[in-house]
Coordinates of C-alpha atoms and ligand atoms in Angstrom, one line a residue:
X1 CA 108.7 88.8 117.0
X2 CA 111.6 90.8 116.7
X3 CA 111.5 93.9 114.0
X4 CA 114.2 96.0 112.5
X5 CA 113.4 99.3 111.1
X6 CA 116.5 101.6 109.7
X7 CA 116.6 104.9 107.8
X8 CA 119.5 107.6 106.5
X9 CA 119.4 110.9 105.0
X10 CA 116.7 111.9 107.2
X11 CA 116.7 115.2 109.0
X12 CA 114.8 114.4 112.6
X13 CA 115.8 110.2 112.3
X14 CA 114.5 109.4 115.6
X15 CA 111.2 110.4 114.9
X16 CA 111.3 108.5 111.6
X17 CA 112.5 105.5 113.6
X18 CA 109.8 105.3 116.2
X19 CA 107.4 105.5 113.7
X20 CA 108.6 102.9 111.9
X21 CA 108.8 100.8 115.2
X22 CA 105.2 101.7 115.9
X23 CA 104.6 99.9 112.5
X24 CA 106.0 96.5 113.5
X25 CA 104.4 96.6 116.8
X26 CA 102.1 94.0 115.8
X27 CA 104.4 91.2 115.9
X28 CA 104.6 91.1 119.2
X29 CA 107.5 92.5 121.2
X30 CA 108.8 93.7 124.9
X31 CA 111.2 96.3 124.3
X32 CA 112.5 98.7 122.0
X33 CA 115.1 100.5 121.3
X34 CA 117.3 103.0 118.5
X35 CA 120.9 104.3 117.5
X36 CA 121.5 106.8 116.1
X37 CA 125.0 108.3 114.2
X38 CA 125.2 111.8 115.4
X39 CA 128.3 114.1 115.4
X40 CA 129.3 112.8 119.4
X41 CA 129.3 109.8 117.6
X42 CA 126.7 106.6 118.1
X43 CA 123.9 107.3 120.4
X44 CA 121.8 104.7 122.0
X45 CA 118.3 104.8 123.6
X46 CA 116.5 101.6 124.4
X47 CA 114.1 100.4 127.2
X48 CA 111.8 97.7 128.2
X49 CA 107.9 98.0 127.3
X50 CA 106.1 99.7 124.6
X51 CA 107.1 101.6 121.4
X52 CA 105.5 104.5 123.5
X53 CA 107.8 104.1 126.4
X54 CA 110.9 104.6 124.4
X55 CA 109.3 107.7 122.6
X56 CA 109.0 109.4 126.1
X57 CA 112.4 108.6 127.2
X58 CA 113.3 110.3 124.0
X59 CA 111.6 113.3 124.9
X60 CA 113.7 114.2 127.8
X61 CA 117.1 112.3 126.4
X62 CA 116.5 113.5 122.7
X63 CA 118.8 111.9 120.1
X64 CA 119.5 113.7 117.0
X65 CA 121.6 112.7 113.9
X66 CA 120.5 111.2 110.3
X67 CA 120.7 108.2 110.7
X68 CA 120.0 105.4 112.6
X69 CA 119.0 102.0 113.3
X70 CA 115.8 100.5 115.6
X71 CA 114.3 97.2 117.2
X72 CA 111.7 95.8 118.3
X73 CA 113.0 93.0 120.9
X74 CA 110.7 89.7 121.9
X75 CA 112.8 87.8 124.5
X76 CA 115.0 84.4 123.2
X77 CA 118.2 85.1 125.0
X78 CA 117.8 86.6 128.8
X79 CA 114.7 88.2 130.6
X80 CA 113.0 91.5 128.7
X81 CA 115.4 94.2 130.2
X82 CA 116.6 97.7 128.6
X83 CA 119.7 95.7 129.3
X84 CA 119.1 92.7 127.0
X85 CA 117.4 95.0 124.1
X86 CA 118.8 96.1 121.2
X87 CA 121.0 97.6 119.8
X88 CA 123.6 96.3 121.3
X89 CA 127.3 98.0 121.0
X90 CA 131.1 97.2 120.7
X91 CA 132.8 100.7 120.9
X92 CA 132.5 102.8 117.4
X93 CA 129.6 99.9 116.3
X94 CA 125.7 99.5 117.2
X95 CA 123.7 96.2 115.4
X96 CA 120.0 95.5 115.8
X97 CA 119.5 91.0 115.5
X98 CA 116.5 88.7 114.5
X99 CA 117.4 85.7 114.8
X100 CA 119.3 83.1 116.8
X101 CA 122.9 82.8 116.7
X102 CA 123.0 79.3 117.8
X103 CA 126.9 79.3 118.4
X104 CA 126.5 82.0 120.8
X105 CA 128.3 80.3 123.5
X106 CA 131.5 79.5 122.2
X107 CA 132.0 83.0 120.4
X108 CA 131.2 84.5 123.8
X109 CA 134.2 82.3 125.5
X110 CA 136.2 82.9 122.5
X111 CA 135.9 86.7 122.3
X112 CA 136.0 87.5 126.7
X113 CA 139.2 85.6 126.0
X114 CA 140.4 88.5 124.0
X115 CA 138.6 91.6 126.2
X116 CA 135.1 92.0 125.0
X117 CA 133.2 93.1 127.5
X118 CA 129.7 91.4 127.7
X119 CA 126.6 93.5 129.2
X120 CA 124.0 91.4 128.1
X121 CA 122.8 87.9 128.0
X122 CA 121.7 87.9 124.7
X123 CA 123.0 85.6 122.0
X124 CA 123.2 89.0 119.9
X125 CA 125.5 91.0 121.8
X126 CA 128.8 88.7 120.1
X127 CA 128.1 90.5 116.5
X128 CA 129.4 93.8 116.8
X129 CA 132.5 92.3 119.3
X130 CA 133.0 89.6 116.0
X131 CA 133.0 93.4 113.5
X132 CA 135.1 95.0 115.7
X133 CA 137.9 92.2 115.7
X134 CA 137.5 92.7 111.7
X135 CA 137.6 96.5 111.8
X136 CA 140.5 96.6 114.3
X137 CA 142.2 94.0 111.5
X138 CA 141.5 96.8 109.1
X139 CA 138.3 96.0 107.2
X140 CA 136.4 98.3 106.1
X141 CA 132.5 98.0 107.8
X142 CA 130.6 96.3 105.0
X143 CA 133.4 93.8 104.6
X144 CA 134.0 93.6 108.7
X145 CA 130.0 92.8 109.2
X146 CA 130.1 90.7 106.1
X147 CA 133.1 88.2 107.7
X148 CA 131.5 88.6 111.1
X149 CA 128.4 87.0 109.4
X150 CA 130.1 84.4 108.4
X151 CA 131.1 83.3 111.9
X152 CA 127.6 82.7 113.1
X153 CA 125.5 79.5 112.8
X154 CA 121.8 80.0 113.0
X155 CA 119.9 82.4 111.5
X156 CA 120.0 86.8 111.1
X157 CA 119.1 89.7 109.6
X158 CA 121.7 92.4 111.1
X159 CA 121.4 96.3 110.4
X160 CA 124.4 98.3 111.5
X161 CA 126.1 101.6 112.0
X162 CA 129.7 102.2 112.8
X163 CA 131.6 105.3 113.6
X164 CA 133.7 104.8 111.1
X165 CA 131.2 105.6 107.9
X166 CA 128.2 107.8 109.7
X167 CA 125.3 107.9 107.1
X168 CA 125.5 104.9 106.0
X169 CA 124.0 101.2 107.5
X170 CA 125.3 98.3 106.9
X171 CA 122.6 94.8 106.8
X172 CA 123.5 91.0 106.1
X173 CA 120.6 88.6 106.0
X174 CA 120.4 84.7 105.9
X175 CA 117.1 83.2 107.1
X176 CA 115.6 86.1 108.6
X177 CA 113.9 88.4 106.1
X178 CA 115.4 92.1 105.2
X179 CA 114.0 94.6 102.5
X180 CA 115.6 98.1 101.8
X181 CA 113.4 100.5 100.6
X182 CA 114.5 104.1 98.9
X183 CA 113.0 107.6 97.9
X184 CA 114.6 110.7 97.1
X185 CA 117.7 111.2 99.0
X186 CA 116.6 108.9 101.7
X187 CA 116.9 104.6 102.2
X188 CA 115.0 102.7 104.6
X189 CA 115.4 99.5 105.7
X190 CA 112.9 96.8 107.4
X191 CA 112.4 93.2 108.4
X192 CA 108.6 93.8 107.3
X193 CA 107.6 95.5 104.0
X194 CA 104.8 96.7 105.5
X195 CA 106.9 99.0 107.6
X196 CA 108.1 101.2 104.1
X197 CA 104.4 101.9 103.1
X198 CA 104.2 105.0 102.1
X199 CA 107.5 106.5 103.2
X200 CA 109.6 104.7 100.5
X201 CA 108.6 104.9 97.1
X202 CA 110.2 101.3 95.9
X203 CA 111.6 98.5 98.1
X204 CA 114.3 95.5 97.4
X205 CA 114.2 92.6 99.1
X206 CA 117.8 90.8 99.9
X207 CA 117.9 87.6 98.9
X208 CA 119.1 84.8 101.8
X209 CA 123.3 85.9 102.2
X210 CA 122.7 89.0 100.5
X211 CA 124.9 91.8 102.2
X212 CA 123.5 95.8 101.6
X213 CA 125.5 99.3 102.1
X214 CA 122.8 101.7 102.4
X215 CA 123.6 105.4 102.3
X216 CA 120.7 108.1 101.2
X217 CA 121.3 107.6 97.5
X218 CA 122.5 104.3 97.0
X219 CA 122.0 101.1 98.1
X220 CA 125.0 98.4 97.1
X221 CA 123.6 94.8 97.5
X222 CA 126.2 91.6 97.3
X223 CA 125.3 87.8 97.0
X224 CA 126.7 85.5 99.4
X225 CA 130.2 85.1 97.3
X226 CA 130.7 88.7 97.3
X227 CA 128.9 89.6 93.7
X228 CA 127.5 93.2 93.2
X229 CA 124.0 92.0 92.2
X230 CA 120.9 93.6 91.0
X231 CA 117.7 92.6 92.7
X232 CA 114.2 93.1 91.2
X233 CA 112.2 95.9 92.6
X234 CA 109.0 94.9 95.0
X235 CA 106.1 97.4 94.5
X236 CA 105.3 99.1 97.7
X237 CA 102.0 100.4 99.4
X238 CA 101.8 104.4 98.5
X239 CA 99.6 104.6 102.1
X240 CA 100.3 102.6 105.2
X241 CA 97.6 99.8 105.7
X242 CA 95.2 101.3 108.4
X243 CA 96.1 100.6 111.5
X244 CA 93.5 101.0 113.5
X245 CA 90.5 99.2 114.7
X246 CA 87.4 100.6 113.3
X247 CA 84.3 100.2 114.8
X248 CA 85.4 97.2 117.3
X249 CA 87.4 97.4 120.3
X250 CA 90.3 94.9 119.1
X251 CA 91.8 93.9 116.0
X252 CA 90.8 90.5 116.7
X253 CA 87.2 91.1 116.5
X254 CA 87.6 93.7 113.7
X255 CA 89.1 90.8 111.6
X256 CA 87.0 88.2 112.6
X257 CA 84.0 90.5 111.6
X258 CA 86.0 91.1 108.3
X259 CA 85.7 87.2 107.1
X260 CA 82.6 87.7 104.8
X261 CA 84.3 90.2 102.9
X262 CA 87.5 88.3 102.7
X263 CA 85.7 85.3 101.6
X264 CA 83.9 87.2 99.0
X265 CA 86.9 88.3 97.9
X266 CA 88.3 85.2 97.4
X267 CA 85.3 83.9 95.8
X268 CA 85.2 86.6 93.6
X269 CA 88.8 85.9 92.6
X270 CA 89.0 82.0 92.2
X271 CA 85.6 81.2 91.6
X272 CA 86.1 80.3 87.8
X273 CA 88.6 78.2 88.1
X274 CA 90.7 81.2 86.0
X275 CA 93.2 82.2 88.2
X276 CA 93.9 78.6 90.1
X277 CA 95.6 78.0 86.2
X278 CA 97.2 81.0 86.1
X279 CA 99.0 80.5 89.4
X280 CA 99.3 76.9 89.3
X281 CA 102.2 75.1 87.5
X282 CA 101.7 72.0 88.4
X283 CA 98.9 68.9 86.9
X284 CA 96.7 67.6 89.0
X285 CA 95.6 64.8 86.9
X286 CA 99.2 63.6 87.5
X287 CA 99.8 64.5 91.1
X288 CA 100.0 61.0 93.3
X289 CA 100.5 62.5 96.7
X290 CA 99.9 65.6 98.0
X291 CA 102.3 66.7 101.6
X292 CA 100.9 69.6 103.3
X293 CA 103.5 71.5 105.6
X294 CA 102.5 74.6 107.7
X295 CA 102.5 75.2 111.8
X296 CA 99.7 76.5 114.1
X297 CA 96.3 77.7 112.9
X298 CA 97.9 77.1 109.5
X299 CA 98.4 73.8 110.4
X300 CA 94.7 73.1 111.1
X301 CA 94.0 74.3 107.8
X302 CA 95.8 71.8 106.4
X303 CA 94.5 69.2 108.2
X304 CA 91.3 70.0 106.7
X305 CA 92.0 70.3 103.5
X306 CA 93.1 66.8 103.5
X307 CA 89.6 65.6 104.2
X308 CA 88.9 67.4 101.2
X309 CA 91.6 66.3 98.7
X310 CA 91.1 62.6 99.7
X311 CA 87.1 63.1 99.7
X312 CA 86.7 64.8 96.4
X313 CA 89.8 64.7 94.3
X314 CA 90.6 60.5 95.5
X315 CA 94.4 62.4 95.8
X316 CA 96.4 60.7 99.0
X317 CA 97.3 63.6 101.3
X318 CA 99.5 63.7 104.2
X319 CA 99.9 67.0 106.5
X320 CA 103.2 67.9 108.7
X321 CA 103.9 70.0 111.0
X322 CA 107.1 72.1 109.6
X323 CA 108.9 71.8 112.9
X324 CA 109.4 68.1 113.0
X325 CA 108.8 67.9 109.0
X326 CA 111.9 70.4 108.4
X327 CA 114.2 67.5 110.1
X328 CA 112.3 64.0 110.0
X329 CA 114.1 61.0 108.1
X330 CA 112.0 61.9 104.9
X331 CA 110.9 58.6 102.7
X332 CA 111.6 58.0 98.8
X333 CA 109.5 60.7 96.9
X334 CA 107.1 59.8 94.0
X335 CA 108.0 61.7 91.0
X336 CA 103.9 62.8 91.2
X337 CA 104.5 64.2 94.9
X338 CA 104.1 68.1 95.6
X339 CA 103.9 70.1 98.8
X340 CA 101.8 72.8 99.5
X341 CA 102.9 75.0 102.1
X342 CA 100.5 77.1 104.2
X343 CA 101.7 80.4 106.0
X344 CA 99.7 83.5 106.4
X345 CA 102.6 85.6 107.1
X346 CA 104.8 83.7 104.6
X347 CA 107.6 84.3 107.0
X348 CA 107.7 81.2 109.3
X349 CA 110.9 79.6 109.9
X350 CA 110.3 76.6 110.0
X351 CA 108.0 76.1 107.4
X352 CA 110.1 78.3 104.9
X353 CA 113.1 75.8 106.7
X354 CA 110.9 73.4 105.0
X355 CA 110.5 75.2 101.5
X356 CA 114.4 75.0 101.1
X357 CA 115.0 71.2 101.9
X358 CA 111.9 70.0 99.6
X359 CA 113.0 72.4 96.8
X360 CA 116.4 71.0 97.2
X361 CA 115.0 67.4 96.8
X362 CA 113.2 68.9 93.8
X363 CA 109.7 68.6 95.1
X364 CA 107.6 71.2 93.6
X365 CA 106.3 73.5 95.9
X366 CA 103.3 75.4 96.4
X367 CA 102.7 78.3 98.8
X368 CA 99.4 79.4 100.4
X369 CA 100.3 82.8 101.4
X370 CA 98.8 86.0 103.0
X371 CA 101.7 88.3 102.4
X372 CA 102.3 88.3 98.8
X373 CA 105.3 89.7 99.5
X374 CA 106.8 87.5 102.0
X375 CA 109.9 85.1 101.3
X376 CA 107.5 82.0 101.0
X377 CA 105.5 84.1 98.9
X378 CA 108.9 84.9 96.5
X379 CA 110.7 81.5 97.0
X380 CA 108.0 78.6 96.6
X381 CA 107.6 77.5 92.6
X382 CA 104.2 78.9 92.8
X383 CA 101.8 80.7 95.3
X384 CA 98.2 81.3 96.1
X385 CA 97.7 84.6 98.1
X386 CA 95.0 84.3 100.9
X387 CA 93.7 88.0 99.8
X388 CA 92.5 88.1 104.0
X389 CA 94.3 91.8 103.8
X390 CA 96.8 92.6 107.0
X391 CA 95.8 90.5 109.8
X392 CA 97.5 92.2 113.1
X393 CA 95.6 90.1 116.2
X394 CA 98.7 87.5 116.7
X395 CA 95.8 84.8 117.3
X396 CA 95.2 83.8 113.3
X397 CA 90.9 84.4 112.5
X398 CA 90.6 85.7 109.0
X399 CA 93.8 84.6 107.6
X400 CA 92.4 80.5 108.7
X401 CA 89.0 81.1 106.8
X402 CA 90.7 82.7 103.9
X403 CA 93.1 79.5 104.0
X404 CA 90.0 77.4 104.4
X405 CA 88.4 79.2 101.1
X406 CA 91.4 78.9 99.2
X407 CA 92.0 75.3 100.1
X408 CA 88.5 74.3 99.3
X409 CA 89.0 75.8 95.8
X410 CA 92.2 73.9 95.4
X411 CA 90.4 71.1 96.0
X412 CA 87.6 71.9 93.6
X413 CA 90.4 72.3 91.0
X414 CA 92.1 69.2 91.3
X415 CA 88.8 67.3 91.4
X416 CA 88.0 68.7 88.0
X417 CA 91.6 67.9 86.8
X418 CA 91.2 64.1 88.0
X419 CA 87.7 63.3 87.7
X420 CA 86.3 65.8 85.2
X421 CA 82.6 67.2 85.1
X422 CA 81.4 63.9 86.9
X423 CA 82.9 65.0 90.0
X424 CA 80.7 68.1 90.2
X425 CA 83.0 70.7 90.5
X426 CA 80.5 72.8 89.5
X427 CA 78.3 72.0 92.0
X428 CA 81.1 72.1 95.1
X429 CA 82.0 75.9 93.6
X430 CA 78.2 76.7 94.3
X431 CA 78.3 75.2 97.5
X432 CA 81.2 77.5 98.5
X433 CA 79.8 80.3 96.9
X434 CA 77.7 80.8 100.1
X435 CA 80.3 81.0 102.0
X436 CA 80.3 84.6 102.6
X437 CA 76.5 84.9 103.3
X438 CA 76.7 81.3 105.8
X439 CA 79.8 83.6 107.6
X440 CA 78.0 86.6 108.3
X441 CA 75.2 84.9 109.4
X442 CA 77.3 82.7 111.7
X443 CA 78.3 86.2 113.1
X444 CA 74.8 85.8 114.8
X445 CA 75.7 83.7 117.5
X446 CA 78.5 85.8 119.2
X447 CA 75.7 86.5 122.1
X448 CA 75.3 82.9 122.3
X449 CA 79.0 82.6 122.8
X450 CA 79.0 85.0 125.1
X451 CA 77.0 83.7 127.7
X452 CA 78.9 80.6 126.9
X453 CA 81.9 82.2 128.0
X454 CA 80.5 83.6 130.7
X455 CA 79.4 80.0 131.6
X456 CA 83.2 79.3 131.2
X457 CA 83.4 81.0 134.6
X458 CA 86.7 80.6 136.1
X459 CA 87.6 77.1 133.8
X460 CA 90.8 76.4 133.9
X461 CA 90.5 73.4 131.5
X462 CA 88.3 73.3 128.5
X463 CA 87.8 70.0 125.7
X464 CA 86.8 70.2 122.2
X465 CA 85.9 67.7 120.1
X466 CA 84.9 66.8 116.6
X467 CA 84.8 64.3 113.8
X468 CA 86.0 64.3 110.1
X469 CA 87.7 67.5 109.2
X470 CA 86.2 68.6 112.5
X471 CA 88.4 67.3 114.7
X472 CA 91.0 69.5 113.3
X473 CA 88.6 72.7 113.8
X474 CA 88.4 71.3 117.7
X475 CA 92.0 71.5 117.8
X476 CA 92.1 75.1 116.6
X477 CA 89.2 75.7 118.8
X478 CA 91.4 74.7 121.6
X479 CA 94.6 76.6 120.3
X480 CA 92.7 79.4 119.9
X481 CA 91.2 79.6 123.2
X482 CA 94.5 78.8 125.3
X483 CA 96.4 81.2 123.1
X484 CA 93.7 84.7 124.2
X485 CA 92.5 83.1 127.2
X486 CA 95.4 81.1 128.9
X487 CA 92.6 78.6 129.5
X488 CA 93.9 75.1 129.0
X489 CA 92.4 73.3 126.3
X490 CA 92.7 70.7 124.0
X491 CA 91.1 69.2 120.9
X492 CA 90.1 65.1 120.2
X493 CA 89.1 63.4 117.5
X494 CA 86.0 62.3 119.5
X495 CA 86.2 58.6 119.1
X496 CA 89.5 58.7 120.9
X497 CA 88.1 60.3 124.6
X498 CA 87.2 56.9 125.6
X499 CA 91.2 55.8 125.1
X500 CA 92.8 57.9 127.8
X501 CA 90.9 61.6 127.6
X502 CA 87.6 60.2 129.3
X503 CA 89.5 60.6 132.8
X504 CA 89.4 64.2 132.8
X505 CA 86.1 64.7 132.1
X506 CA 83.6 65.6 135.5
X507 CA 81.0 68.3 136.5
X508 CA 83.5 70.9 136.1
X509 CA 85.1 70.2 132.4
X510 CA 83.5 72.0 130.1
X511 CA 83.3 70.3 126.6
X512 CA 83.0 72.2 123.3
X513 CA 80.9 69.2 120.2
X514 CA 81.4 70.5 117.2
X515 CA 78.7 68.6 115.7
X516 CA 79.3 69.3 111.9
X517 CA 80.2 66.1 110.2
X518 CA 76.8 64.8 109.2
X519 CA 77.5 61.5 108.6
X520 CA 79.3 61.2 111.6
X521 CA 76.6 62.5 113.6
X522 CA 75.0 59.8 115.3
X523 CA 78.4 58.2 116.2
X524 CA 79.5 61.7 117.8
X525 CA 76.0 61.9 119.3
X526 CA 77.0 58.2 121.1
X527 CA 80.7 59.5 121.9
X528 CA 78.6 62.9 123.7
X529 CA 76.7 60.6 125.9
X530 CA 79.5 58.9 127.3
X531 CA 80.5 62.3 128.4
X532 CA 77.2 63.0 129.5
X533 CA 77.5 60.0 131.6
X534 CA 80.4 61.0 133.4
X535 CA 78.7 64.4 134.2
X536 CA 80.8 66.7 131.3
X537 CA 79.3 70.1 130.8
X538 CA 78.9 69.9 127.1
X539 CA 78.6 72.8 124.5
X540 CA 77.2 71.6 121.2
X541 CA 78.1 73.7 118.1
X542 CA 76.4 73.1 114.9
X543 CA 72.7 73.9 113.6
X544 CA 69.6 73.4 114.4
X545 CA 68.8 69.8 113.6
X546 CA 72.5 68.9 114.5
X547 CA 71.9 70.7 118.6
X548 CA 67.9 69.2 118.7
X549 CA 69.7 65.7 118.1
X550 CA 72.0 66.1 121.1
X551 CA 69.1 68.6 123.1
X552 CA 68.8 65.6 125.9
X553 CA 72.3 65.5 127.0
X554 CA 73.8 69.3 126.5
X555 CA 74.2 72.2 129.0
X556 CA 74.5 74.6 126.5
X557 CA 74.4 75.1 122.4
X558 CA 75.7 77.4 120.0
X559 CA 73.5 77.5 116.6
X560 CA 74.9 78.3 113.0
X561 CA 73.2 78.2 109.8
X562 CA 72.2 75.2 108.0
X563 CA 75.8 74.8 105.4
X564 CA 76.6 72.8 102.7
X565 CA 79.0 70.3 104.0
X566 CA 81.5 71.5 102.2
X567 CA 81.3 75.4 104.3
X568 CA 80.5 73.8 107.5
X569 CA 83.8 73.7 108.5
X570 CA 84.2 77.3 107.4
X571 CA 81.7 78.6 109.6
X572 CA 82.3 76.2 112.7
X573 CA 85.3 78.9 113.0
X574 CA 83.4 81.6 113.4
X575 CA 82.0 80.5 117.4
X576 CA 85.4 79.2 117.9
X577 CA 87.1 82.8 117.2
X578 CA 84.7 84.1 118.9
X579 CA 85.1 82.3 122.0
X580 CA 88.6 82.7 122.9
X581 CA 88.2 86.4 122.2
X582 CA 85.2 87.2 125.1
X583 CA 86.4 84.7 127.4
X584 CA 89.9 86.4 127.1
X585 CA 88.0 90.1 127.5
X586 CA 86.0 88.7 130.3
X587 CA 89.5 87.8 132.1
X588 CA 90.5 90.9 131.4
X589 CA 93.7 90.6 129.0
X590 CA 94.9 91.8 125.9
X591 CA 93.4 89.7 123.1
X592 CA 95.6 91.4 120.2
X593 CA 98.7 90.7 122.1
X594 CA 98.6 87.8 124.4
X595 CA 101.7 86.9 126.8
X596 CA 104.7 85.6 125.2
X597 CA 103.2 85.2 121.7
X598 CA 104.5 87.1 118.4
X599 CA 102.6 87.3 115.5
X600 CA 105.1 86.5 112.6
X601 CA 107.3 83.4 114.2
X602 CA 111.1 84.1 112.2
X603 CA 112.5 82.2 115.1
X604 CA 113.2 78.3 114.9
Ligands
F6R701 C1 97.3 80.7 115.9 C2 98.7 81.4 115.2 C3 99.8 80.8 114.8 C4 100.0 80.8 113.6 C5 101.5 80.1 113.4 C6 102.1 80.2 112.0 O1 96.5 81.9 116.3 O2 98.6 82.5 114.6 O3 99.5 79.3 115.5 O4 99.2 80.2 112.9 O5 102.4 80.7 113.8 O6 102.2 81.0 111.1 P1 102.0 81.3 110.0 O7 100.7 81.1 109.3 O8 102.3 83.0 109.7 O9 102.9 80.5 108.9

């Protein structure tokens, strides 16, 4: 999604801005641009397409200066085009903006009536014109930005240059992240802390409502009420994370194959329960209900965790999609109720809105989050780190299995707290410890998956079914397939088919049966037979025994190693991820950056 990078105190700032934008590329974008304060005023260069195209443009039309702002845009208002890409300008002002200005329609009308000249279709373009009006009233640039931002509804992270103060960057945020960074005589700003690795020695995250004035030697921050504030210093990685795919062709493949290593790292950190004890301030023996909230793949991890929590710890759970839960009428909460918010990025706008809402209502919130410097990690009452490492492929893979690992450890912890040794938490921990090895074995299914992807041919739809926690995996498998290969796919509880979806079955419909829930195997088998009776093309995904039990009706099979109950849902993610990867490759698609999608969804 949109990214901001800005720098001051750099002798050739254009190069630094382009490098900053390259570091934001993984988030997904469709156009890129920069503005630089130079001798002749503010120079703007922007273009639709990749950052590389902007770099080429800068070779033929260079822009010189020591201070600049830059942006990668992911279109929301107006098509991807040079005109709609950022920076946006008014005389003497250039801004870049992440977020959405919800009242841009009325502001546009009002500003146009006072001679603002809009050239784009974006919501963002009202911002420089609002700032300009404040400057005309005699405000200094920093105060002008604060006053302009006070007129905006919605969410924003804004960086601004003003010809009145060349060499300075002004910034403000509400609901969208911004981090400043500095080193000797240079200062930076970005929407993503990772972009500052190796170039800033220290970083400071702006809090909601903060604004900043950034010079090469000084970063001043004011809070929402205009008071100068000191915010804590954050650690910055000294080296940029490796943005290469290693021996793999794509980040998605690299991240799929990293999963045994990630699981081993998680198990080493969480196995004996000490880390959980240190990080949690919830007494699970008193918890009466857990409300899981997340989006997309993280939501499906929550849906699996619900089964574990209820089955082992006996705690009632609810699972919610954050975009709905942020607005839903909420029931009266119990005193022993907690929320678990799950997010890879920790910056998903809907999830953060739920965080704010629940904290306002006084409910303790536990974040399960990969980026430990993200807003969710910083603002949740407590956070469990996923330890998956930077995930660059837009389709979430290693973060999903890392979420499952952590949530399984959380369920074991809660089980031990509530039921003591009688519930054998040690046995469950031992089961989980076999995950890295079993993930490695599961990856051996790749060849079979490649063949299955081939058999999909030019299928336009696919169905995934499962029971128990495997229903959530069916939905995750369908999500993965549609996002990378653009094949329409749906996941269902297998028992639901005859209540409607069975009408979709014919000889052209591939159906993936996730045969992981051993207790429910006979039930799944009869659901599968209903599909077979309608000529559906059934691919069974499970261990040898499960596959054998459905041999007579299956068209194909993907074999997984035998695994303990708790681990089976985790390893079942592997063939689903590989299927979506290979189906996309076989269709010649960009697996790491599927169309229309962004890595971190920072707008509503
Ligand atoms: C799908 C995918 C998305 C994310 C969702 C939530 O592969 O990656 O569905 O899971 O946008 O993102 P986070 O976990 O960052 O809150």
